[in-house]
Amino acid sequence: MVARVHRAYVERVGPFRVVGSAGSGEEAVAAVDALRPDLVLLDLYLPDGFGLDVIPRLRTAGHDCDVMVVSAAREAEAVRGAVRHGVVDYLLKPFAFEDLRTRLERYAAQRGRLLTAVVRSQADVDRVLAGASAGPGPAAALPKGMSVETAGLVERALRGADGTLSATECAGLTGVSRVSARRYLEYFHSTGSAEVSLRYGAAGRPERRYSWRS
């Protein structure tokens, strides 16, 4: 039943598509071998063993799919083990659709940056590594004082914009202050998720406008 709910969640998030499901570690290895997915949502409490033991089996078989843990396992050692195995995220059950959607969209954005990364300087390397090493947990990559919820609001506003947004326009769409909107927009720019362009008016400083990098 839980698997069906999670499948329905994933299928509501474009451009993700569920290609299969498995009820055990053995079934998971066989399914990955047959279906070659880009991302595996992996529980840790499996009927035939511990979920993290599936990951080295996938690597030994030559599969480079990414793995996101979705589990009720709250033990610190489980989280540390997940990090050591290179999971892209760790989401505790039970969770709401929005919790999973935010992480899937963040994963898709990071995967896109990795696939299209062009390294011309150390700054480019640092930007890629910063996104890749954010680690489990939605707030791991956010500076102090910034919230996952507000970051999600600003990100959705940027993604849904027809063109570019100014900080003032973003504030109007999200309900946060212009100062807060500007701070989150600049954060996304610093991580490489957003691009900035300048619009020159009749007088005064040019207006900074932001767009989400597809």
mmCIF file of C-alpha atoms in Angstrom:
data_model
loop_
_atom_site.group_PDB
_atom_site.id
_atom_site.type_symbol
_atom_site.label_atom_id
_atom_site.label_comp_id
_atom_site.label_asym_id
_atom_site.label_seq_id
_atom_site.Cartn_x
_atom_site.Cartn_y
_atom_site.Cartn_z
ATOM 1 C CA MET A 1 0.000 0.000 0.000
ATOM 2 C CA VAL A 2 2.803 2.432 0.917
ATOM 3 C CA ALA A 3 4.629 1.601 -2.307
ATOM 4 C CA ARG A 4 1.508 2.437 -4.305
ATOM 5 C CA VAL A 5 1.190 5.785 -2.517
ATOM 6 C CA HIS A 6 4.830 6.631 -3.184
ATOM 7 C CA ARG A 7 4.467 5.597 -6.815
ATOM 8 C CA ALA A 8 1.513 7.966 -7.189
ATOM 9 C CA TYR A 9 3.572 10.755 -5.586
ATOM 10 C CA VAL A 10 6.455 10.283 -8.011
ATOM 11 C CA GLU A 11 4.205 10.185 -11.051
ATOM 12 C CA ARG A 12 2.832 13.610 -10.112
ATOM 13 C CA VAL A 13 6.308 15.153 -10.443
ATOM 14 C CA GLY A 14 7.425 15.865 -14.001
ATOM 15 C CA PRO A 15 9.615 14.766 -15.652
ATOM 16 C CA PHE A 16 9.824 11.660 -13.435
ATOM 17 C CA ARG A 17 8.285 8.371 -14.535
ATOM 18 C CA VAL A 18 8.064 5.183 -12.462
ATOM 19 C CA VAL A 19 9.401 2.240 -14.455
ATOM 20 C CA GLY A 20 9.056 -0.447 -11.796
ATOM 21 C CA SER A 21 8.817 -1.391 -8.139
ATOM 22 C CA ALA A 22 10.246 -4.131 -5.938
ATOM 23 C CA GLY A 23 9.291 -5.656 -2.604
ATOM 24 C CA SER A 24 12.694 -6.935 -1.513
ATOM 25 C CA GLY A 25 16.401 -6.418 -1.997
ATOM 26 C CA GLU A 26 16.639 -9.337 -4.415
ATOM 27 C CA GLU A 27 13.761 -7.967 -6.465
ATOM 28 C CA ALA A 28 15.349 -4.511 -6.434
ATOM 29 C CA VAL A 29 18.652 -5.764 -7.851
ATOM 30 C CA ALA A 30 16.837 -7.732 -10.543
ATOM 31 C CA ALA A 31 14.581 -4.784 -11.392
ATOM 32 C CA VAL A 32 17.505 -2.373 -11.747
ATOM 33 C CA ASP A 33 19.287 -4.899 -13.953
ATOM 34 C CA ALA A 34 16.254 -5.178 -16.216
ATOM 35 C CA LEU A 35 14.937 -1.611 -16.191
ATOM 36 C CA ARG A 36 18.105 0.527 -15.865
ATOM 37 C CA PRO A 37 16.507 3.422 -13.922
ATOM 38 C CA ASP A 38 18.209 6.769 -13.325
ATOM 39 C CA LEU A 39 17.059 6.930 -9.697
ATOM 40 C CA VAL A 40 16.106 4.311 -7.113
ATOM 41 C CA LEU A 41 13.927 5.135 -4.104
ATOM 42 C CA LEU A 42 15.207 2.679 -1.506
ATOM 43 C CA ASP A 43 13.681 1.680 1.816
ATOM 44 C CA LEU A 44 16.046 0.338 4.480
ATOM 45 C CA TYR A 45 13.720 -2.103 6.226
ATOM 46 C CA LEU A 46 13.398 -4.862 3.628
ATOM 47 C CA PRO A 47 12.073 -8.387 4.220
ATOM 48 C CA ASP A 48 15.339 -10.005 3.095
ATOM 49 C CA GLY A 49 17.933 -7.653 4.578
ATOM 50 C CA PHE A 50 19.045 -4.088 5.201
ATOM 51 C CA GLY A 51 18.449 -1.685 2.320
ATOM 52 C CA LEU A 52 21.919 -0.157 2.285
ATOM 53 C CA ASP A 53 23.369 -3.588 1.460
ATOM 54 C CA VAL A 54 21.613 -3.345 -1.898
ATOM 55 C CA ILE A 55 23.754 -0.396 -3.009
ATOM 56 C CA PRO A 56 27.152 -2.179 -3.195
ATOM 57 C CA ARG A 57 25.446 -5.031 -5.025
ATOM 58 C CA LEU A 58 24.214 -2.580 -7.635
ATOM 59 C CA ARG A 59 27.674 -1.037 -7.984
ATOM 60 C CA THR A 60 29.339 -4.453 -8.283
ATOM 61 C CA ALA A 61 26.896 -5.265 -11.074
ATOM 62 C CA GLY A 62 27.973 -2.088 -12.874
ATOM 63 C CA HIS A 63 24.889 0.053 -12.265
ATOM 64 C CA ASP A 64 25.505 3.778 -11.722
ATOM 65 C CA CYS A 65 21.919 4.743 -10.859
ATOM 66 C CA ASP A 66 21.456 7.281 -8.094
ATOM 67 C CA VAL A 67 19.810 6.210 -4.840
ATOM 68 C CA MET A 68 17.474 8.199 -2.590
ATOM 69 C CA VAL A 69 16.600 6.622 0.764
ATOM 70 C CA VAL A 70 12.947 6.785 1.841
ATOM 71 C CA SER A 71 12.695 5.046 5.190
ATOM 72 C CA ALA A 72 11.482 5.192 8.779
ATOM 73 C CA ALA A 73 15.034 4.400 9.939
ATOM 74 C CA ARG A 74 16.049 7.203 12.305
ATOM 75 C CA GLU A 75 19.253 5.682 13.643
ATOM 76 C CA ALA A 76 22.278 7.921 13.254
ATOM 77 C CA GLU A 77 24.323 5.005 11.971
ATOM 78 C CA ALA A 78 21.798 4.426 9.204
ATOM 79 C CA VAL A 79 22.129 8.049 8.096
ATOM 80 C CA ARG A 80 25.934 7.900 8.272
ATOM 81 C CA GLY A 81 25.895 4.665 6.290
ATOM 82 C CA ALA A 82 23.681 6.236 3.665
ATOM 83 C CA VAL A 83 26.118 9.124 3.304
ATOM 84 C CA ARG A 84 29.052 6.725 2.965
ATOM 85 C CA HIS A 85 27.198 4.895 0.212
ATOM 86 C CA GLY A 86 26.674 8.150 -1.687
ATOM 87 C CA VAL A 87 22.880 8.485 -1.538
ATOM 88 C CA VAL A 88 21.537 11.699 -3.038
ATOM 89 C CA ASP A 89 18.985 12.294 -0.266
ATOM 90 C CA TYR A 90 17.412 10.725 2.830
ATOM 91 C CA LEU A 91 13.695 11.230 3.473
ATOM 92 C CA LEU A 92 12.034 9.976 6.650
ATOM 93 C CA LYS A 93 8.680 8.208 6.480
ATOM 94 C CA PRO A 94 5.926 9.072 6.789
ATOM 95 C CA PHE A 95 6.154 12.092 4.509
ATOM 96 C CA ALA A 96 3.785 14.257 2.495
ATOM 97 C CA PHE A 97 3.779 14.668 -1.270
ATOM 98 C CA GLU A 98 5.360 18.129 -1.027
ATOM 99 C CA ASP A 99 8.318 16.713 0.926
ATOM 100 C CA LEU A 100 9.107 14.214 -1.809
ATOM 101 C CA ARG A 101 8.368 16.624 -4.636
ATOM 102 C CA THR A 102 10.862 19.174 -3.296
ATOM 103 C CA ARG A 103 13.608 16.572 -3.110
ATOM 104 C CA LEU A 104 12.882 15.106 -6.523
ATOM 105 C CA GLU A 105 12.935 18.530 -8.145
ATOM 106 C CA ARG A 106 16.176 19.394 -6.368
ATOM 107 C CA TYR A 107 17.694 16.110 -7.520
ATOM 108 C CA ALA A 108 16.589 16.738 -11.107
ATOM 109 C CA ALA A 109 18.124 20.211 -11.052
ATOM 110 C CA GLN A 110 21.414 18.914 -9.661
ATOM 111 C CA ARG A 111 21.523 16.044 -12.141
ATOM 112 C CA GLY A 112 20.967 18.507 -14.952
ATOM 113 C CA ARG A 113 23.836 20.671 -13.730
ATOM 114 C CA LEU A 114 26.150 17.663 -13.505
ATOM 115 C CA LEU A 115 25.276 16.458 -16.999
ATOM 116 C CA THR A 116 25.786 19.884 -18.570
ATOM 117 C CA ALA A 117 28.624 21.164 -16.387
ATOM 118 C CA VAL A 118 31.413 22.964 -18.205
ATOM 119 C CA VAL A 119 34.482 23.434 -16.034
ATOM 120 C CA ARG A 120 36.503 26.497 -16.892
ATOM 121 C CA SER A 121 37.693 27.505 -13.431
ATOM 122 C CA GLN A 122 37.877 26.461 -9.800
ATOM 123 C CA ALA A 123 34.597 28.292 -9.201
ATOM 124 C CA ASP A 124 32.885 25.929 -11.638
ATOM 125 C CA VAL A 125 34.351 22.917 -9.820
ATOM 126 C CA ASP A 126 33.289 24.307 -6.436
ATOM 127 C CA ARG A 127 29.765 24.948 -7.692
ATOM 128 C CA VAL A 128 29.353 21.374 -8.935
ATOM 129 C CA LEU A 129 30.807 19.852 -5.774
ATOM 130 C CA ALA A 130 28.703 22.074 -3.530
ATOM 131 C CA GLY A 131 25.541 20.739 -5.115
ATOM 132 C CA ALA A 132 26.743 17.148 -5.206
ATOM 133 C CA SER A 133 27.817 17.097 -1.544
ATOM 134 C CA ALA A 134 24.773 18.716 -0.011
ATOM 135 C CA GLY A 135 24.030 15.395 1.703
ATOM 136 C CA PRO A 136 20.830 14.089 3.262
ATOM 137 C CA GLY A 137 18.344 16.577 4.592
ATOM 138 C CA PRO A 138 16.696 19.549 2.885
ATOM 139 C CA ALA A 139 18.537 22.235 4.839
ATOM 140 C CA ALA A 140 22.066 20.910 4.407
ATOM 141 C CA ALA A 141 23.004 23.343 1.622
ATOM 142 C CA LEU A 142 21.140 26.403 2.914
ATOM 143 C CA PRO A 143 22.986 29.206 4.730
ATOM 144 C CA LYS A 144 22.061 29.970 8.312
ATOM 145 C CA GLY A 145 18.796 31.868 8.632
ATOM 146 C CA MET A 146 17.286 30.501 5.423
ATOM 147 C CA SER A 147 14.412 28.022 5.469
ATOM 148 C CA VAL A 148 13.656 25.095 3.192
ATOM 149 C CA GLU A 149 10.027 26.194 2.918
ATOM 150 C CA THR A 150 10.834 29.696 1.681
ATOM 151 C CA ALA A 151 13.528 28.376 -0.642
ATOM 152 C CA GLY A 152 10.923 26.033 -2.125
ATOM 153 C CA LEU A 153 8.494 28.916 -2.648
ATOM 154 C CA VAL A 154 11.091 31.019 -4.435
ATOM 155 C CA GLU A 155 12.282 28.072 -6.513
ATOM 156 C CA ARG A 156 8.742 27.277 -7.668
ATOM 157 C CA ALA A 157 8.160 30.919 -8.550
ATOM 158 C CA LEU A 158 11.314 30.956 -10.667
ATOM 159 C CA ARG A 159 10.542 27.642 -12.335
ATOM 160 C CA GLY A 160 7.034 28.744 -13.195
ATOM 161 C CA ALA A 161 7.947 32.204 -14.437
ATOM 162 C CA ASP A 162 7.421 33.078 -18.066
ATOM 163 C CA GLY A 163 10.800 34.694 -18.558
ATOM 164 C CA THR A 164 12.649 36.449 -15.747
ATOM 165 C CA LEU A 165 11.627 37.754 -12.328
ATOM 166 C CA SER A 166 12.828 40.687 -10.275
ATOM 167 C CA ALA A 167 13.045 40.465 -6.480
ATOM 168 C CA THR A 168 9.934 42.639 -6.234
ATOM 169 C CA GLU A 169 7.960 40.414 -8.601
ATOM 170 C CA CYS A 170 9.137 37.294 -6.793
ATOM 171 C CA ALA A 171 8.065 38.781 -3.466
ATOM 172 C CA GLY A 172 4.606 39.438 -4.886
ATOM 173 C CA LEU A 173 4.278 35.847 -6.089
ATOM 174 C CA THR A 174 5.530 34.191 -2.915
ATOM 175 C CA GLY A 175 4.272 36.529 -0.190
ATOM 176 C CA VAL A 176 7.713 37.109 1.327
ATOM 177 C CA SER A 177 9.393 40.490 1.642
ATOM 178 C CA ARG A 178 11.410 41.911 -1.249
ATOM 179 C CA VAL A 179 14.578 41.729 0.861
ATOM 180 C CA SER A 180 13.986 38.039 1.626
ATOM 181 C CA ALA A 181 13.147 37.281 -1.994
ATOM 182 C CA ARG A 182 16.363 38.974 -3.111
ATOM 183 C CA ARG A 183 18.390 36.960 -0.595
ATOM 184 C CA TYR A 184 17.013 33.629 -1.812
ATOM 185 C CA LEU A 185 17.364 34.636 -5.447
ATOM 186 C CA GLU A 186 20.995 35.551 -4.885
ATOM 187 C CA TYR A 187 21.533 32.265 -3.084
ATOM 188 C CA PHE A 188 20.207 30.315 -6.066
ATOM 189 C CA HIS A 189 22.465 32.391 -8.299
ATOM 190 C CA SER A 190 25.497 31.591 -6.119
ATOM 191 C CA THR A 191 24.816 27.857 -6.394
ATOM 192 C CA GLY A 192 24.389 27.996 -10.152
ATOM 193 C CA SER A 193 20.664 27.199 -10.061
ATOM 194 C CA ALA A 194 19.602 30.642 -11.292
ATOM 195 C CA GLU A 195 20.939 33.073 -13.864
ATOM 196 C CA VAL A 196 21.001 36.855 -13.487
ATOM 197 C CA SER A 197 20.498 39.428 -16.192
ATOM 198 C CA LEU A 198 20.415 43.208 -15.964
ATOM 199 C CA ARG A 199 17.587 45.379 -17.229
ATOM 200 C CA TYR A 200 18.500 49.013 -17.742
ATOM 201 C CA GLY A 201 15.893 51.667 -17.164
ATOM 202 C CA ALA A 202 15.804 55.379 -17.856
ATOM 203 C CA ALA A 203 17.730 56.256 -14.702
ATOM 204 C CA GLY A 204 19.315 54.681 -11.640
ATOM 205 C CA ARG A 205 20.954 51.316 -11.206
ATOM 206 C CA PRO A 206 19.993 48.462 -13.540
ATOM 207 C CA GLU A 207 17.419 46.006 -12.234
ATOM 208 C CA ARG A 208 18.648 42.478 -11.485
ATOM 209 C CA ARG A 209 16.371 39.839 -12.996
ATOM 210 C CA TYR A 210 16.521 36.111 -12.332
ATOM 211 C CA SER A 211 15.608 32.954 -14.202
ATOM 212 C CA TRP A 212 15.869 29.280 -13.286
ATOM 213 C CA ARG A 213 18.550 27.370 -15.177
ATOM 214 C CA SER A 214 16.894 24.475 -17.031
#
